[in-house]
Coordinates of C-alpha atoms in Angstrom, one line a residue:
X1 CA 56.1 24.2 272.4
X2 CA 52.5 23.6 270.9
X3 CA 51.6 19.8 269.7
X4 CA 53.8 19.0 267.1
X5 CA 51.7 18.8 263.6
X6 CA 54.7 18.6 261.3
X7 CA 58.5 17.9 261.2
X8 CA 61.5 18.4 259.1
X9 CA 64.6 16.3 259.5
X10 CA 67.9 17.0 257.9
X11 CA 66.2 18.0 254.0
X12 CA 68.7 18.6 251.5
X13 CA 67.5 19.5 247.9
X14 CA 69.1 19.8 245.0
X15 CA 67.7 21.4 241.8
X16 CA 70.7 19.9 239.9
X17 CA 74.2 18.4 241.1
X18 CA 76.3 20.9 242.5
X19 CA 73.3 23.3 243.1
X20 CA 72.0 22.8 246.2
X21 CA 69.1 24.5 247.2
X22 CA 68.2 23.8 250.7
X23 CA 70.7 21.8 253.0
X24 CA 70.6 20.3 256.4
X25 CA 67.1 21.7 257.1
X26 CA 65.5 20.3 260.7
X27 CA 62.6 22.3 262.4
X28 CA 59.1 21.4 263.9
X29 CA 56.2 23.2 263.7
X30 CA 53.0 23.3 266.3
X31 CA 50.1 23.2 265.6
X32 CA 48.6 26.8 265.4
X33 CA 51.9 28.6 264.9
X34 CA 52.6 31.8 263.1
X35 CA 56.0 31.6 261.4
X36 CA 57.8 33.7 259.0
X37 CA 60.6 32.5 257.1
X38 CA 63.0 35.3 256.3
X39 CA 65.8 35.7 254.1
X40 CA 67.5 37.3 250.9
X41 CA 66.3 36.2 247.7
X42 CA 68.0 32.5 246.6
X43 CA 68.1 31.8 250.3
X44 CA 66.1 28.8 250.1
X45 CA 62.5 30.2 251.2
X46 CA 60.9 28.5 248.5
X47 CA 62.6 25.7 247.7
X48 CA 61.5 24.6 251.5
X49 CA 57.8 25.2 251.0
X50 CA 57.4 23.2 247.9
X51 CA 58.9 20.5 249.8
X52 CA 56.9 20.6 252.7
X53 CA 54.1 20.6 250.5
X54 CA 55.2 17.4 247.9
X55 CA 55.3 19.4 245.1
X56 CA 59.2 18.8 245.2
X57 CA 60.6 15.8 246.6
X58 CA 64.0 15.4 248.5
X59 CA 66.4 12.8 247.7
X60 CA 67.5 13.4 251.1
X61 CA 65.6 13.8 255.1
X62 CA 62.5 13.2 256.4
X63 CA 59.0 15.2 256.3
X64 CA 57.2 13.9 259.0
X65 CA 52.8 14.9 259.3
X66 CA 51.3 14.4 262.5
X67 CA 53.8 11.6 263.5
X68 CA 53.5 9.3 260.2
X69 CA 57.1 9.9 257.4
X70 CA 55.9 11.3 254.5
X71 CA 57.0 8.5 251.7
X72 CA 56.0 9.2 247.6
X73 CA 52.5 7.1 247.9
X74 CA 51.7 9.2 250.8
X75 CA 52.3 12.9 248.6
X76 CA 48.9 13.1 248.2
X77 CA 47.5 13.3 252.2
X78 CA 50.5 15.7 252.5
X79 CA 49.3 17.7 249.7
X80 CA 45.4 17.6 250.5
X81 CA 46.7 18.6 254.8
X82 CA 49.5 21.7 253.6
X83 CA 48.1 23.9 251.2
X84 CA 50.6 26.4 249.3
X85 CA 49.3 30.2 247.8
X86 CA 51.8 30.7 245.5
X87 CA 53.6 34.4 245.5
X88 CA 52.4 34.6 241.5
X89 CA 48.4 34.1 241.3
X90 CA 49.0 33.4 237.9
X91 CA 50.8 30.4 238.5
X92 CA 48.1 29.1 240.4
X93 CA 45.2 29.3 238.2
X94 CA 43.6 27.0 235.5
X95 CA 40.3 27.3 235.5
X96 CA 37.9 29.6 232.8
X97 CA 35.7 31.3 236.2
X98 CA 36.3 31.7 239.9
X99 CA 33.9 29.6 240.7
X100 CA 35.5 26.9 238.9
X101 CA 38.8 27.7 240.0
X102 CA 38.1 27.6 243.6
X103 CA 36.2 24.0 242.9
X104 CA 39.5 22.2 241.3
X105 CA 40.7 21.2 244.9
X106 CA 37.6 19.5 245.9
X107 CA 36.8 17.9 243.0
X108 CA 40.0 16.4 242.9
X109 CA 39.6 15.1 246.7
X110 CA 36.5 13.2 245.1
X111 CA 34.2 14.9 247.5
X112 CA 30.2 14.6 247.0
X113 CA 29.3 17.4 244.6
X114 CA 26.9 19.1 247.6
X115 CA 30.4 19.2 249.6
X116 CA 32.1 21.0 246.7
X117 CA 29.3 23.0 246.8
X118 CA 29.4 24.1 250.1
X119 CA 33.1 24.6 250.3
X120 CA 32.8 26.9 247.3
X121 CA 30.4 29.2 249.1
X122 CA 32.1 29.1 252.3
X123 CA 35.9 30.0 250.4
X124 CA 33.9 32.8 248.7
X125 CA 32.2 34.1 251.4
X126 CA 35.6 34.0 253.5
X127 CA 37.4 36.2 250.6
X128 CA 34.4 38.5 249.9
X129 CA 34.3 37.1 246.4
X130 CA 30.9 36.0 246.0
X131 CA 30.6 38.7 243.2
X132 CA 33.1 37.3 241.5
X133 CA 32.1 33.7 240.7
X134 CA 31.3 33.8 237.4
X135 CA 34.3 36.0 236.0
X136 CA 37.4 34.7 234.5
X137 CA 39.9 34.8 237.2
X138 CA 42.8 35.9 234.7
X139 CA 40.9 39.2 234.1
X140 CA 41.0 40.2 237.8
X141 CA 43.3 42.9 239.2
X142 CA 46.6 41.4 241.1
X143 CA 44.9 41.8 244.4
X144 CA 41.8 40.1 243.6
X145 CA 43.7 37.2 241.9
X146 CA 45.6 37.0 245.0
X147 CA 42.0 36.2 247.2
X148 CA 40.8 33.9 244.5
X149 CA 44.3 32.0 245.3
X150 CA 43.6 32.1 248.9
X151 CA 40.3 30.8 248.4
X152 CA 41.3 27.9 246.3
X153 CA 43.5 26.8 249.3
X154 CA 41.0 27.5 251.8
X155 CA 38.3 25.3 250.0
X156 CA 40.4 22.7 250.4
X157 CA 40.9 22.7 254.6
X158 CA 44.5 22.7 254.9
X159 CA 45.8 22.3 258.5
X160 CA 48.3 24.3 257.3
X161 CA 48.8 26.9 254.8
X162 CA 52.0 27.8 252.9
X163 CA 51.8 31.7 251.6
X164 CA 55.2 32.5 249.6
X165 CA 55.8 36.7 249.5
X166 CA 51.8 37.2 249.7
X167 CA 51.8 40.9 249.7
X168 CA 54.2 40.9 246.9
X169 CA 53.1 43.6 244.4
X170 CA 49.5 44.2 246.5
X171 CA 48.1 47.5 247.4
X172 CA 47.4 49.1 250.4
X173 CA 43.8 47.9 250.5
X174 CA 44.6 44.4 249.6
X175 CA 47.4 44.3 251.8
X176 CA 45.5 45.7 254.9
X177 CA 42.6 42.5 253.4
X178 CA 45.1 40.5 253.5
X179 CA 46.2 40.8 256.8
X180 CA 42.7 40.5 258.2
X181 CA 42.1 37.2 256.6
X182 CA 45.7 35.8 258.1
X183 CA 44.4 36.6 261.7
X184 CA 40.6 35.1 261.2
X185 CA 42.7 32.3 259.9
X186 CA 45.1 32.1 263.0
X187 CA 42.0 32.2 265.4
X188 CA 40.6 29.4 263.2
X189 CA 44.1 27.3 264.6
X190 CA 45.2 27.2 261.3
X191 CA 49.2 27.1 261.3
X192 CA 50.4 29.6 259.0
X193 CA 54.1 30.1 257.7
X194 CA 54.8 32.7 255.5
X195 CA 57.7 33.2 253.5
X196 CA 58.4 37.4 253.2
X197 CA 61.2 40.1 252.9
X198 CA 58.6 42.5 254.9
X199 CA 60.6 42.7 258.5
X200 CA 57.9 45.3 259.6
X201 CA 55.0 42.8 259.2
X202 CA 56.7 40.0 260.3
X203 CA 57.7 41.9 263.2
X204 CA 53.8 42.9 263.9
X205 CA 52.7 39.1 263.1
X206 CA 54.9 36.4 263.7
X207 CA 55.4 35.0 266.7
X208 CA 58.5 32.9 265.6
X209 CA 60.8 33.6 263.0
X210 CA 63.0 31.3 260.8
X211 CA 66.1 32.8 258.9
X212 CA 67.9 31.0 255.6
X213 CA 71.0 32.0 254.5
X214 CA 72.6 30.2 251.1
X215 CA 70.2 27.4 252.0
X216 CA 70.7 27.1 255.5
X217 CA 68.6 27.6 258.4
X218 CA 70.9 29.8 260.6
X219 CA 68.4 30.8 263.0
X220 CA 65.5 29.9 264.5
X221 CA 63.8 31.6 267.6
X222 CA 61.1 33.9 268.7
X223 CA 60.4 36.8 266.9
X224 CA 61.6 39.6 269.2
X225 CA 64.6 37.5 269.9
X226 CA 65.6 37.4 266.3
X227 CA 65.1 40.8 265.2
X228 CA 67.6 42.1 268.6
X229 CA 70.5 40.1 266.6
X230 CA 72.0 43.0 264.5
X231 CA 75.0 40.5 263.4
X232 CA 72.3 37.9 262.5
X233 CA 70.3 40.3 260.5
X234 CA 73.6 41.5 258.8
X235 CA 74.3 38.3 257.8
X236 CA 71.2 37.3 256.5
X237 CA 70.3 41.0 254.8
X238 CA 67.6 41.8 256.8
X239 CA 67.1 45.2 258.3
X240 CA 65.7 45.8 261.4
X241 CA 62.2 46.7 261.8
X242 CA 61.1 50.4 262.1
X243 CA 59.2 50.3 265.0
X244 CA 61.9 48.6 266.8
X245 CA 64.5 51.4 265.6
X246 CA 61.9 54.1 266.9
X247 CA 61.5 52.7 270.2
X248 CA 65.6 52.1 270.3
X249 CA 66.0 55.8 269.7
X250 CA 63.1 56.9 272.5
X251 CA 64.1 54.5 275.0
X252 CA 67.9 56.1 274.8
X253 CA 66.1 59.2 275.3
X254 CA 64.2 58.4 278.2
X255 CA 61.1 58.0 276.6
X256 CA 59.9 55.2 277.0
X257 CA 59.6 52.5 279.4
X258 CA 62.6 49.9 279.2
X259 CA 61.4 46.2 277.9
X260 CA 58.1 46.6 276.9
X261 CA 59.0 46.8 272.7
X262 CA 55.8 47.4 271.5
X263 CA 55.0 45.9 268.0
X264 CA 52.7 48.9 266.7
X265 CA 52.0 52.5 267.2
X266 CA 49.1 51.9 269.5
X267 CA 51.9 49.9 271.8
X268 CA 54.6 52.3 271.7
X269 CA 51.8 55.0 272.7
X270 CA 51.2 52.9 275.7
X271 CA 54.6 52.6 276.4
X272 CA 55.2 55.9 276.8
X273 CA 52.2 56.9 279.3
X274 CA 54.6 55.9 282.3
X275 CA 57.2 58.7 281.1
X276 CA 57.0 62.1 282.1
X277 CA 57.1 63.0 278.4
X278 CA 53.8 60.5 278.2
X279 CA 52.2 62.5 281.0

């Protein structure tokens, strides 16, 4: 288990009486993780990030930030340390130009103006959006809304970042951007959870998934590990990723070699050079 960098205890929330949302939540999260958080829609996803990021506030459990609880005048470290890209870019933006957008956070942590600065340039430079600073971010196509709302987080420094359904609605470019700028962030350290229905890409990227089910976390594991639970995924209406179906079929085939379960094409190509077929 990596150092602990943030902890959940028993979190119930309720968006009105009889409605529970998330119940009996407990997990803890190193530092430097990749997590996705799976489940069908209404299972709770959400409703868990906005908590771990303050925007919502439990009546009951703990959040607990490097070792200190997480009590109302405290909402503000939290929010400034676990940043959250919403799944709707829209929601996220206020501001008349990118440039302005992405310097909201910062100006808000009442950082020197040459700090803002800087942060702007880096966040731009990270999202390829230099190009972009002076254009209203509400005329932007979905995608590039979607890197201005990354950017917004990033200028900020979050130790952790909070994506909900990130590729929802992307293309395949923007997709394929997307998931370059979650790996420069993971060799960055940055601990990453991100809520998606995509079982392919978890499967590729996650090294730990957690499943909700009706507002319960029903499993919690290592990615491989969860995705060989066909009751589990029935249960939580997942299906089980391609790659792991194709390598099911080959291995019962003789195919391939037994336990390897490659996570991409390039893997399962390896896999099979100790076959005769390979050969």
């Amino acid at each position: 288990m990596k150092e602990e960098i943030l902890r959940v205890q028993h979190l119930t929330y309720e968006y009105q009486p009889g409605h529970t949302a998330i119940e009996d939540v407990s997990l803890s999260i190193g530092k430097g993780e990749k997590i996705a958080v799976m489940g069908s829609n209404g299972a709770g996803k959400s409703t868990l990030f906005l908590n771990l990021n303050g925007v919502l506030q439990a009546e009951t459990g703990e959040i607990y930030y490097q070792g200190i609880q997480i009590g109302r005048k405290d909402l503000g470290n939290l929010r400034r340390h676990v940043g959250f890209v919403f799944q709707d870019a829209d929601n996220q933006m206020i501001a008349s130009t990118v440039e302005a957008e992405v310097a909201f956070g910062p100006l808000n942590l009442k950082l020197p103006r040459q700090e803002v600065d800087k942060r702007i340039d880096e966040a731009l430079d990270y999202m390829n959006l230099q190009s972009y600073r002076k254009r209203p971010p509400h005329y932007l196509s979905g995608g590039e809304k979607k890197r201005v709302s990354i950017a917004d987080i990033l200028a900020m420094k979050p130790e952790i970042i909070l994506f909900d359904e990130p590729a929802a609605a992307l293309d395949p470019f923007s997709t394929e951007m997307l998931q370059q700028v979650l790996s420069d962030l993971s060799r960055e350290e940055k601990t990453l959870l991100i809520s998606t229905h995509d079982v392919d890409f978890a499967y590729r990227w996650a090294e730990r998934i957690l499943v909700f089910d009706q507002g319960k976390l029903v499993a919690d594991g290592e990615t491989l590990e969860i995705f060989l639970q066909d009751k589990l995924l029935e249960q939580a209406h997942l299906k089980k990723p391609e790659m792991l179906k194709i390598y099911e079929i080959l291995l019962k085939r003789g195919l391939v070699c037994e336990g390897s379960y490659p996570k991409d094409a390039m893997e399962l190509t390896k896999c099979m050079g100790g076959t005769a077929y390979g050969e």
